[in-house]
XYZ file of C-alpha atoms in Angstrom:
716
model
C 100.516 74.414 121.153
C 97.683 74.908 123.511
C 94.828 77.429 122.913
C 95.306 80.782 124.999
C 92.106 82.519 126.880
C 92.730 85.367 124.137
C 91.703 82.674 121.603
C 87.558 82.660 123.037
C 86.693 84.775 119.820
C 87.551 82.080 117.614
C 86.473 79.098 119.851
C 82.698 80.274 119.919
C 82.507 80.439 116.043
C 84.862 77.409 115.716
C 82.508 74.818 113.418
C 83.105 71.327 112.822
C 81.542 69.742 109.933
C 81.019 66.119 110.068
C 81.377 64.090 106.805
C 83.925 61.608 104.732
C 86.438 61.188 105.575
C 86.390 62.612 108.855
C 85.525 66.213 110.614
C 86.797 69.219 109.141
C 86.537 72.865 109.742
C 83.877 75.919 109.422
C 83.254 79.176 110.601
C 80.405 81.133 112.116
C 79.646 84.266 110.630
C 75.900 84.967 111.599
C 73.497 83.312 114.098
C 72.334 81.077 111.790
C 75.163 81.139 108.602
C 78.549 79.356 108.516
C 81.269 79.911 106.032
C 83.607 76.980 104.577
C 85.035 75.749 101.679
C 82.857 73.934 98.840
C 85.016 71.145 98.526
C 84.351 70.345 102.363
C 80.614 70.441 101.563
C 81.153 68.073 98.516
C 83.013 65.634 100.794
C 80.607 66.011 103.796
C 77.831 64.740 101.351
C 79.802 62.100 99.593
C 80.372 63.756 96.279
C 83.478 64.227 94.380
C 85.336 67.475 96.116
C 85.419 69.304 92.878
C 81.932 68.891 91.993
C 80.214 72.119 90.725
C 76.840 71.213 90.753
C 74.727 73.451 93.264
C 73.408 70.854 96.068
C 69.790 70.636 96.713
C 68.014 72.447 99.706
C 66.982 68.357 100.834
C 70.977 67.565 101.240
C 71.890 68.124 104.933
C 75.202 68.833 106.354
C 75.967 67.679 110.164
C 77.787 70.327 112.077
C 78.838 70.829 115.793
C 80.330 73.747 117.721
C 83.119 71.558 119.621
C 83.788 74.386 122.095
C 80.443 75.510 122.867
C 78.202 72.418 122.782
C 79.761 69.349 121.718
C 76.920 67.137 121.795
C 74.534 68.906 120.161
C 74.125 68.193 116.542
C 73.357 70.967 114.078
C 71.727 71.019 110.577
C 73.019 73.133 107.605
C 72.150 73.486 104.335
C 73.923 75.470 101.192
C 72.413 79.197 100.615
C 72.442 78.936 96.685
C 73.350 82.484 96.140
C 76.458 81.836 98.073
C 77.648 78.442 96.475
C 80.917 78.887 94.524
C 82.513 75.583 93.418
C 86.188 75.210 93.057
C 86.937 76.300 89.052
C 89.971 76.538 87.054
C 89.584 80.039 85.386
C 88.869 83.435 87.559
C 85.715 84.234 85.733
C 82.602 83.176 87.587
C 80.786 81.942 84.485
C 83.323 79.308 83.599
C 82.676 76.470 86.211
C 85.388 74.486 84.900
C 86.956 72.270 87.898
C 90.369 72.571 88.293
C 92.732 69.693 86.876
C 94.089 67.267 89.768
C 97.008 68.819 91.621
C 96.578 72.248 89.991
C 97.119 75.047 92.454
C 95.738 77.601 92.669
C 92.425 77.413 91.511
C 89.526 79.711 92.227
C 85.950 79.786 94.194
C 85.857 76.907 96.706
C 83.647 78.979 98.964
C 80.294 78.044 100.569
C 77.825 79.526 102.809
C 75.393 77.102 105.076
C 72.240 78.230 106.744
C 71.406 76.417 110.342
C 68.008 75.291 110.460
C 68.121 76.975 113.946
C 70.272 79.224 115.546
C 73.409 78.336 117.049
C 73.439 77.247 120.672
C 73.835 79.931 123.484
C 77.500 80.804 123.937
C 78.309 80.833 120.087
C 79.316 84.088 118.503
C 80.042 85.199 114.972
C 83.608 85.339 114.267
C 85.143 88.908 113.786
C 86.904 88.996 110.553
C 90.235 91.322 109.217
C 92.264 91.346 106.066
C 95.569 89.465 106.965
C 98.852 91.516 106.860
C 102.162 90.439 106.335
C 104.609 89.573 109.310
C 101.559 88.374 111.533
C 101.932 84.883 112.441
C 98.449 82.805 112.429
C 97.157 79.785 113.970
C 95.305 76.917 112.336
C 92.759 74.971 114.641
C 92.266 70.956 113.790
C 88.088 70.288 113.549
C 88.073 67.669 115.920
C 88.389 70.742 118.762
C 90.932 68.710 120.538
C 93.440 71.264 122.006
C 96.661 69.876 120.828
C 96.415 69.619 117.053
C 97.139 73.314 116.094
C 99.153 74.726 113.448
C 101.478 77.912 113.322
C 102.219 79.585 110.053
C 103.561 82.726 108.583
C 101.857 84.399 105.320
C 104.464 84.264 102.943
C 102.736 85.951 100.040
C 99.075 87.150 98.895
C 98.061 87.099 95.465
C 94.672 86.536 94.435
C 92.950 83.965 95.037
C 95.256 82.742 97.634
C 97.150 83.304 100.492
C 100.632 81.375 100.605
C 101.963 80.771 104.126
C 104.946 78.824 105.443
C 104.224 76.215 108.093
C 106.110 76.965 111.046
C 104.900 74.311 113.472
C 102.653 71.226 113.608
C 101.437 69.315 110.609
C 98.476 69.711 108.027
C 95.896 67.257 108.040
C 92.550 67.023 106.405
C 90.585 68.499 109.518
C 91.902 71.868 108.599
C 90.358 72.287 105.620
C 87.353 74.933 105.412
C 88.722 76.047 109.189
C 89.815 79.733 110.069
C 93.399 80.963 109.977
C 93.352 83.113 113.339
C 95.433 86.146 113.944
C 96.201 85.989 117.969
C 98.058 89.416 117.907
C 94.878 91.363 115.927
C 92.057 88.956 117.872
C 90.450 87.903 114.277
C 89.909 85.499 111.462
C 92.131 86.463 108.650
C 91.494 83.320 105.933
C 90.240 79.843 105.487
C 92.442 77.277 105.036
C 91.751 75.373 101.688
C 95.047 73.385 100.450
C 98.656 72.291 101.269
C 101.580 72.023 98.806
C 102.838 68.636 99.014
C 106.629 68.305 98.898
C 106.809 64.552 98.332
C 105.989 64.940 94.665
C 102.451 63.907 94.665
C 100.225 66.589 93.261
C 96.933 64.921 94.818
C 94.934 65.823 96.685
C 94.966 69.293 96.601
C 93.303 69.838 99.628
C 95.290 69.344 102.871
C 95.812 65.538 103.116
C 97.554 63.399 106.403
C 101.253 64.162 106.276
C 103.129 61.120 105.651
C 106.317 62.616 104.283
C 106.978 65.647 106.888
C 105.415 69.028 106.865
C 104.413 70.687 103.777
C 106.403 73.691 102.407
C 103.346 75.816 102.178
C 99.787 76.068 103.190
C 97.129 78.102 101.272
C 94.100 80.002 102.451
C 91.476 82.345 100.740
C 91.975 85.697 102.528
C 89.038 88.059 103.252
C 89.386 90.249 100.000
C 88.954 87.035 97.838
C 85.874 85.822 100.157
C 84.234 89.113 99.506
C 85.141 89.215 95.953
C 83.430 85.972 95.425
C 80.731 86.592 97.328
C 79.305 89.895 96.869
C 75.933 88.943 98.781
C 77.730 88.004 101.933
C 76.248 89.760 104.718
C 78.903 92.112 106.263
C 81.166 89.952 108.687
C 81.969 91.076 112.039
C 85.339 93.016 113.122
C 87.036 93.479 116.196
C 85.834 96.105 117.873
C 87.736 99.316 117.562
C 89.027 101.469 120.626
C 90.388 104.137 118.699
C 88.284 106.926 118.105
C 85.264 105.547 119.921
C 84.564 108.595 122.404
C 85.114 110.802 119.085
C 82.304 109.093 117.558
C 80.101 108.996 120.425
C 80.384 113.040 121.300
C 79.890 113.738 117.313
C 76.998 111.676 116.898
C 75.659 113.205 120.046
C 75.877 116.498 118.280
C 74.261 115.504 114.982
C 71.605 113.232 116.205
C 70.042 115.820 118.922
C 66.697 113.705 119.648
C 66.234 110.057 121.089
C 63.545 109.503 117.799
C 66.779 110.445 115.538
C 69.115 108.044 117.186
C 66.161 105.290 117.358
C 65.471 105.819 113.444
C 69.227 105.674 112.335
C 69.781 102.353 114.465
C 67.030 100.637 112.993
C 67.791 101.484 109.464
C 71.543 100.600 110.238
C 70.627 96.970 111.690
C 68.626 96.335 109.018
C 71.491 97.067 106.462
C 73.750 95.143 108.628
C 71.639 92.017 108.585
C 71.590 92.526 112.445
C 68.734 92.712 115.295
C 67.522 96.283 116.027
C 67.520 97.411 119.948
C 64.172 99.074 119.139
C 62.984 101.623 122.193
C 66.386 100.667 123.836
C 68.426 101.756 121.064
C 71.075 104.658 122.516
C 74.415 106.362 120.966
C 76.250 103.851 122.409
C 74.461 100.788 120.772
C 74.478 102.813 117.604
C 78.421 103.179 117.533
C 78.972 99.850 118.674
C 76.881 98.191 115.971
C 78.623 100.394 113.165
C 82.266 99.464 114.960
C 81.475 95.848 115.177
C 80.466 94.775 111.459
C 82.918 95.269 108.430
C 81.890 98.845 106.679
C 79.803 99.358 109.373
C 81.306 102.735 109.984
C 81.079 103.905 106.189
C 77.126 102.383 106.487
C 76.507 104.714 109.423
C 77.995 107.737 107.801
C 75.421 106.778 104.658
C 72.615 106.787 107.028
C 73.395 109.641 109.193
C 73.886 111.571 105.844
C 70.599 110.698 104.317
C 68.852 111.205 107.805
C 70.441 114.997 108.310
C 69.570 115.552 104.448
C 65.841 114.900 105.565
C 65.647 117.313 108.036
C 67.951 120.162 106.839
C 68.065 122.612 103.977
C 70.962 122.151 101.899
C 72.291 118.923 102.779
C 75.054 118.388 105.488
C 78.003 117.750 103.076
C 79.257 121.582 103.945
C 78.691 121.726 107.398
C 81.516 121.794 109.760
C 79.957 119.104 111.930
C 79.896 116.703 108.899
C 83.370 117.191 107.839
C 84.556 116.507 111.520
C 82.348 113.348 111.525
C 84.597 112.116 108.385
C 87.659 112.831 110.021
C 86.660 110.722 113.081
C 85.273 107.680 110.434
C 88.762 107.695 109.510
C 90.390 107.215 112.510
C 87.840 104.338 113.573
C 87.786 102.526 110.375
C 90.752 103.912 108.585
C 91.079 101.923 105.238
C 87.306 101.830 104.410
C 85.222 104.543 102.862
C 82.304 102.992 101.150
C 79.212 101.561 102.587
C 78.074 97.919 101.534
C 75.850 99.094 99.141
C 77.921 101.799 97.349
C 80.932 99.254 97.085
C 78.595 96.428 95.512
C 77.109 99.015 93.145
C 80.529 100.201 91.814
C 81.529 96.408 91.775
C 78.684 95.357 89.595
C 79.316 98.715 87.169
C 82.997 97.729 87.101
C 82.352 94.157 86.194
C 81.527 95.662 82.800
C 84.292 98.093 82.158
C 86.781 97.151 79.566
C 88.600 100.435 78.407
C 91.246 100.628 81.277
C 93.716 97.962 82.811
C 93.271 97.627 86.331
C 97.379 97.776 86.756
C 97.379 101.050 84.401
C 94.862 102.470 86.616
C 96.754 102.029 89.847
C 100.067 103.396 88.316
C 98.056 106.727 86.852
C 96.280 107.252 90.201
C 99.230 106.113 92.555
C 102.029 105.939 90.447
C 104.399 105.399 93.541
C 102.519 103.720 96.060
C 105.114 101.436 97.960
C 103.831 97.430 98.197
C 100.977 97.935 96.226
C 99.779 94.405 95.163
C 99.007 93.627 91.757
C 95.233 93.978 91.193
C 93.280 90.910 89.492
C 90.639 93.460 88.255
C 88.939 96.960 88.261
C 87.114 96.236 91.714
C 90.283 95.075 93.139
C 92.227 98.030 92.202
C 89.409 100.578 93.339
C 89.602 98.255 96.932
C 93.225 99.332 96.577
C 92.528 102.871 95.876
C 89.937 103.018 98.893
C 92.721 102.668 101.338
C 94.630 105.606 100.460
C 93.831 109.453 101.734
C 94.095 112.429 99.245
C 97.183 114.185 98.994
C 97.631 117.410 100.917
C 95.597 120.078 99.292
C 93.818 117.584 96.704
C 90.225 117.427 97.965
C 89.510 114.451 95.432
C 90.631 110.980 97.083
C 92.315 108.137 94.863
C 89.006 106.105 94.865
C 87.109 108.806 93.337
C 89.835 109.765 90.971
C 90.440 106.436 90.092
C 86.554 105.820 88.926
C 86.494 109.287 87.164
C 89.356 108.183 85.124
C 87.385 104.504 84.503
C 84.357 106.899 83.303
C 86.349 109.180 80.688
C 88.239 105.923 79.285
C 84.682 104.123 78.809
C 83.435 107.457 77.365
C 86.163 107.507 74.900
C 85.851 103.766 73.774
C 82.130 104.231 73.185
C 80.953 102.497 76.285
C 77.649 102.297 77.589
C 78.470 102.675 81.433
C 80.302 106.138 81.530
C 77.032 108.030 82.770
C 76.456 105.780 85.065
C 79.621 105.995 86.549
C 79.661 109.699 86.709
C 76.199 109.349 88.345
C 77.893 107.274 91.003
C 80.691 109.549 91.610
C 78.203 112.613 91.927
C 76.006 110.618 94.717
C 79.264 109.320 96.640
C 81.388 112.581 96.481
C 79.284 114.672 99.048
C 79.228 111.753 101.733
C 82.991 111.584 101.287
C 83.056 115.299 102.103
C 83.775 116.140 98.460
C 82.204 119.421 97.026
C 80.582 118.728 93.182
C 82.800 121.488 92.233
C 85.822 119.620 92.917
C 84.795 116.774 91.276
C 83.715 118.921 88.030
C 87.522 120.544 87.958
C 89.050 117.105 88.616
C 87.286 115.576 85.811
C 87.811 118.456 83.103
C 91.450 118.671 83.957
C 91.778 114.877 84.229
C 89.807 114.750 80.464
C 92.201 117.550 79.190
C 95.515 115.857 80.089
C 94.055 112.513 78.670
C 93.245 114.170 75.444
C 96.748 115.929 75.164
C 98.440 112.719 75.852
C 96.275 110.916 73.371
C 96.831 113.370 70.809
C 100.248 113.368 71.199
C 100.730 109.366 71.092
C 98.886 109.952 67.814
C 101.448 111.961 66.305
C 104.550 110.184 67.647
C 105.110 107.108 69.614
C 107.434 107.700 72.074
C 109.846 104.836 72.889
C 110.050 103.453 76.237
C 112.722 104.486 78.685
C 114.477 102.306 81.115
C 115.216 104.175 84.257
C 117.771 103.218 86.649
C 117.755 104.301 90.542
C 121.140 103.794 91.850
C 121.673 103.573 95.461
C 125.435 103.398 95.523
C 127.412 101.841 99.099
C 130.594 103.837 100.299
C 133.101 104.409 98.447
C 130.997 103.996 95.457
C 132.087 100.756 93.913
C 129.069 98.764 94.778
C 125.634 99.208 94.326
C 122.079 98.236 94.800
C 119.283 99.564 92.473
C 115.981 99.553 91.088
C 115.064 99.537 87.431
C 111.933 101.077 85.917
C 110.182 100.884 82.791
C 108.233 103.976 81.827
C 106.466 103.966 78.329
C 103.798 106.680 76.900
C 100.813 104.345 77.154
C 100.960 104.868 81.101
C 103.171 102.397 82.189
C 105.646 103.223 85.036
C 106.557 100.471 87.065
C 109.483 98.666 89.081
C 110.500 95.690 86.721
C 113.682 94.694 88.617
C 115.519 95.416 92.227
C 118.643 94.362 93.758
C 118.682 94.874 97.618
C 122.425 93.500 98.162
C 125.373 95.224 97.202
C 126.720 94.233 93.623
C 129.555 95.839 91.202
C 128.912 98.037 88.314
C 129.226 94.905 85.740
C 126.057 93.548 87.113
C 124.094 96.543 87.238
C 124.939 96.550 83.229
C 123.860 93.148 83.104
C 120.716 93.649 84.721
C 119.894 96.605 82.364
C 120.727 94.503 79.230
C 118.174 91.997 80.708
C 115.296 94.440 81.284
C 116.387 96.232 77.856
C 116.012 92.559 76.039
C 112.906 91.301 78.259
C 110.804 94.534 79.059
C 111.159 96.744 76.100
C 113.095 95.102 73.644
C 115.047 97.907 72.376
C 118.834 97.533 71.359
C 121.408 98.565 74.069
C 123.106 101.181 71.866
C 119.791 103.187 70.816
C 117.552 102.868 73.850
C 116.818 105.731 76.469
C 118.482 105.070 79.410
C 118.308 107.515 82.268
C 120.074 107.243 85.766
C 118.685 108.500 88.925
C 121.231 109.071 91.413
C 121.051 111.171 94.879
C 122.837 114.542 95.175
C 125.928 112.993 97.840
C 126.655 110.898 94.554
C 126.540 112.964 91.720
C 130.119 112.468 90.962
C 129.683 108.766 90.536
C 131.838 107.353 87.981
C 128.912 105.911 85.446
C 130.920 107.143 82.275
C 133.717 104.445 82.410
C 131.311 101.570 83.131
C 132.190 98.721 81.007
C 130.620 95.069 80.425
C 133.053 92.160 80.218
C 132.173 90.048 77.470
C 133.556 88.811 74.028
C 134.787 91.581 71.637
C 131.730 91.954 69.547
C 129.347 92.290 72.537
C 131.654 94.918 74.609
C 131.704 98.410 74.837
C 128.266 99.036 76.779
C 128.763 102.714 78.077
C 125.558 103.745 79.955
C 126.922 107.180 80.793
C 128.457 107.875 77.234
C 125.172 107.343 74.997
C 122.607 107.834 77.455
C 121.567 110.972 79.483
C 121.968 111.302 82.933
C 118.965 112.316 84.808
C 118.853 112.879 88.708
C 116.378 111.633 90.900
C 116.317 113.252 94.435
C 113.952 113.055 97.520
C 115.525 116.495 98.671
C 112.648 118.247 96.343
C 110.100 120.225 98.434
C 107.098 122.200 97.129
C 109.299 125.160 96.699
C 111.909 123.488 94.606
C 109.135 122.397 92.168
C 107.753 125.522 91.984
C 111.306 127.235 91.101
C 111.591 124.334 88.553
C 108.703 125.042 86.951
C 109.384 129.074 86.615
C 112.798 128.281 84.852
C 111.428 125.477 82.733
C 108.791 128.122 81.313
C 111.376 130.537 80.707
C 113.994 128.135 78.846
C 113.547 129.391 75.334
C 114.649 132.927 76.241
C 116.703 132.449 79.683
C 120.540 132.944 79.701
C 123.045 130.470 80.252
C 124.571 130.912 83.832
C 128.129 130.033 84.875
C 129.014 129.083 88.285
C 132.922 129.036 88.659
C 135.278 128.912 91.220
C 133.822 132.187 93.046
C 130.573 130.274 93.663
C 131.827 127.261 95.791
C 130.653 128.924 98.874
C 126.991 127.573 99.074
C 125.863 130.926 100.181
C 127.393 132.786 97.087
C 126.108 129.880 94.762
C 122.466 130.327 96.283
C 122.543 134.228 95.969
C 123.739 133.804 92.416
C 120.825 131.650 91.350
C 118.332 133.843 93.267
C 119.726 136.750 91.421
C 118.940 134.797 87.904
C 115.222 133.259 88.827
C 114.541 132.249 85.228
C 118.230 130.610 84.499
C 117.397 126.708 83.762
C 120.757 125.595 82.334
C 123.625 126.419 84.058
C 127.549 125.632 83.431
C 129.426 124.459 86.627
C 133.225 125.157 86.366
C 135.236 124.464 89.410
C 137.288 122.025 91.319
C 136.295 118.566 91.692
C 136.213 118.611 95.138
C 133.522 121.387 95.176
C 131.295 120.400 92.442
C 128.915 118.217 94.539
C 128.426 121.289 96.955
C 127.540 123.622 94.075
C 124.992 120.909 92.150
C 123.422 120.687 95.196
C 122.645 124.400 95.273
C 121.243 124.287 91.634
C 118.920 121.300 92.333
C 117.392 122.900 95.482
C 116.989 126.007 93.163
C 115.206 124.209 90.685
C 117.614 124.067 87.933
C 117.077 121.236 85.987
C 119.965 121.084 83.221
C 123.577 121.329 84.438
C 127.021 120.754 82.539
C 130.268 120.246 83.612
C 133.167 118.590 83.313
C 134.715 115.839 85.850
C 138.103 117.104 85.715
C 138.866 120.175 84.367
C 137.803 123.712 85.227
C 138.268 127.317 84.542
C 139.853 128.964 81.546
C 139.174 126.985 78.541
C 136.797 124.503 79.503
C 134.595 127.364 81.037
C 134.185 128.751 77.271
C 133.874 125.502 75.434
C 130.884 124.353 77.770
C 129.118 127.889 77.590
C 129.785 127.580 73.856
C 128.352 124.117 73.558
C 124.947 125.023 75.315
C 124.582 128.724 73.919
C 122.070 128.863 71.175
C 120.848 125.300 71.529
C 117.307 124.268 72.123
C 116.965 123.001 75.807
C 115.604 119.710 74.375
C 118.533 118.897 72.094
C 121.098 119.582 75.090
C 121.314 115.844 75.708
C 121.646 115.023 72.047
C 124.634 117.925 71.900
C 126.100 115.858 74.890
C 126.087 112.647 73.486
C 127.709 113.718 70.116
C 130.338 115.560 72.183
C 131.516 112.475 74.176
C 130.982 110.457 70.538
C 133.814 113.030 69.415
C 136.229 112.245 72.099
C 135.911 108.653 71.598
C 136.293 109.043 67.984
C 139.736 110.623 68.347
C 141.723 108.938 70.796
C 144.705 110.835 69.752
C 143.319 113.860 71.465
C 143.381 113.277 75.275
C 142.294 116.889 75.956
C 139.105 116.676 74.161
C 136.466 117.993 76.600
C 133.935 115.512 76.013
C 135.976 112.575 77.493
C 134.899 113.807 81.185
C 131.644 115.660 80.320
C 128.697 115.122 82.555
C 124.916 116.126 82.350
C 122.189 116.233 84.673
C 119.086 116.854 82.467
C 115.831 117.130 84.539
C 113.798 118.621 81.619
C 110.090 118.772 81.461
C 109.884 116.253 78.732
C 111.065 113.337 81.090
C 110.722 114.357 84.558
C 109.239 111.466 86.557
C 105.929 111.623 88.756
C 106.848 111.797 92.177
C 109.263 114.827 91.453
C 106.328 116.340 89.321
C 103.209 116.284 90.991
C 100.037 116.851 88.986
C 99.846 120.406 88.225
C 96.214 120.118 89.639
C 97.071 118.910 92.909
C 99.810 121.992 93.102
C 97.070 124.471 92.335
C 94.277 123.894 94.617
C 94.153 125.776 97.943
């Protein structure tokens, strides 16, 4: 596969490292800095590839830029602060080399400083984090046009990206070289190793292919590079086009004099380790400098904020122009909020925090974010939070929410960093357009919730719940599903998914597996909750059975468990109605919706007339039940009791009597006992417990996506 003209930025930055057994790859990241793998440097210096000792400044590495000046020899030396040899453990303080053939390992990064600047025509490579679904290209270090490699990222998990090889074969020359994303015109990682399908575990780095292409190739992504090398100068990024004109316009309004522009350009160039244009600086140069460097736009915001604060009383955070600049910055740089310095300061604090788990933090702040990778530590978790905008009506962005949560957990655990974390939030919030009062209010509310949760957990540890989200396929005999685990300690995550349609007994098998491996609960005593959409409210879950031997049979999820509704059709108004009805539960009367209410308009009117009724009995023909139940959901009713077969007359009286005078928290248990009575009396086929159904969406176990944080709903 021949390189195309669009690969010019890669060619101008591609570096060949000369050494044993042959040339290998590297990438130019600054006029005098080259990034590669540590094992590449070790091999070039004729050392063991996993040697952890820092090479001395006297040990020079021979380099060339084959696409710029093939004949010119360059000399590079390892920058001591940016040497990360391969190690077996994630902690940088444990530099034990990995065992032969073990994959993946950590570290394996090095930065070389050139004795002189790169030849004319060479340019630092643009970088971006890799994304799923984007094919990448790796190039052999010889610089020859043909030996290139096509690959597709399969999965990303710190510290490496795993890629499927689509075309070409792997050789030693790919080690340390860049992965190039042609669609986005950026380097997304460094090739570090290949998986050998022949059964030979060594060598761990790519070796000449003698047994066909490897099943997988591995690379170090940008996030791992930045985590391993926090002192690395900011890398270049592809110049953004979206929002550029808006950024130029707002800068012209905020920086009104030529001296203002020059001062900000000099500060920005110094922070980004770039050359200043001096007296030639203008708005175009200032915006281009910020947009061409990773985290350059947040750095520009930081500098402009300080510049305006020096010249205006009260600071710029409350001004309309500053708020507009923040909105434009999110268009230009959508996933970056923190400047380089603030990101490093936060990372340094988080390295010593131990009171909260990174996964728990993500589940707390982003309980239902789809596709969130498992964080490796708190720094990784806050990096994920940084890419999310606040919910509508909530001024606090998830990043600041996360740091506030870490702070009060550290304080509760007696940690010494809580005050430093609070100080970081106080200084960062105005630069993100968040008023100090909003930070104080969120901290007070979060602390109160944490204190309430802690007190409740001390009095009674709630048993974990297994929540099954059913997605039936017509006509309702096959299912896909997601199984969640919820526990009082803050855990709420998906543990099992099924994307292809299976029969009900396969769902029961999966539930049993989760009960056995995730929560270690007995099937007959575990809290199992089903979440079904309104279109499938009549789903016959009560008759599910598990086909197995006699002593292990009789697993009826709908008989001994609550059936809980989960629906995506709840709105802000629906939640407000649910909240109002829940607060009136101790005194509100039970409401009956019978055959006269099968018309949606009639049912809606009856529910509006009784705005505090939270417990409703539905008694109508089974063909009309779904229509009435939907009206209950939209009106915010959280407990609905109905019979799947019978209606009217005696059954209506029995169901009303069943819930009359019963505390709303005990209704699921009352329904369970009625079902058990029906099973215990097989000679009475008319017992109302046989086809009794319950939707209980009570306040004690409402899932997070259906119950937004109260603080978020009360803000203007």
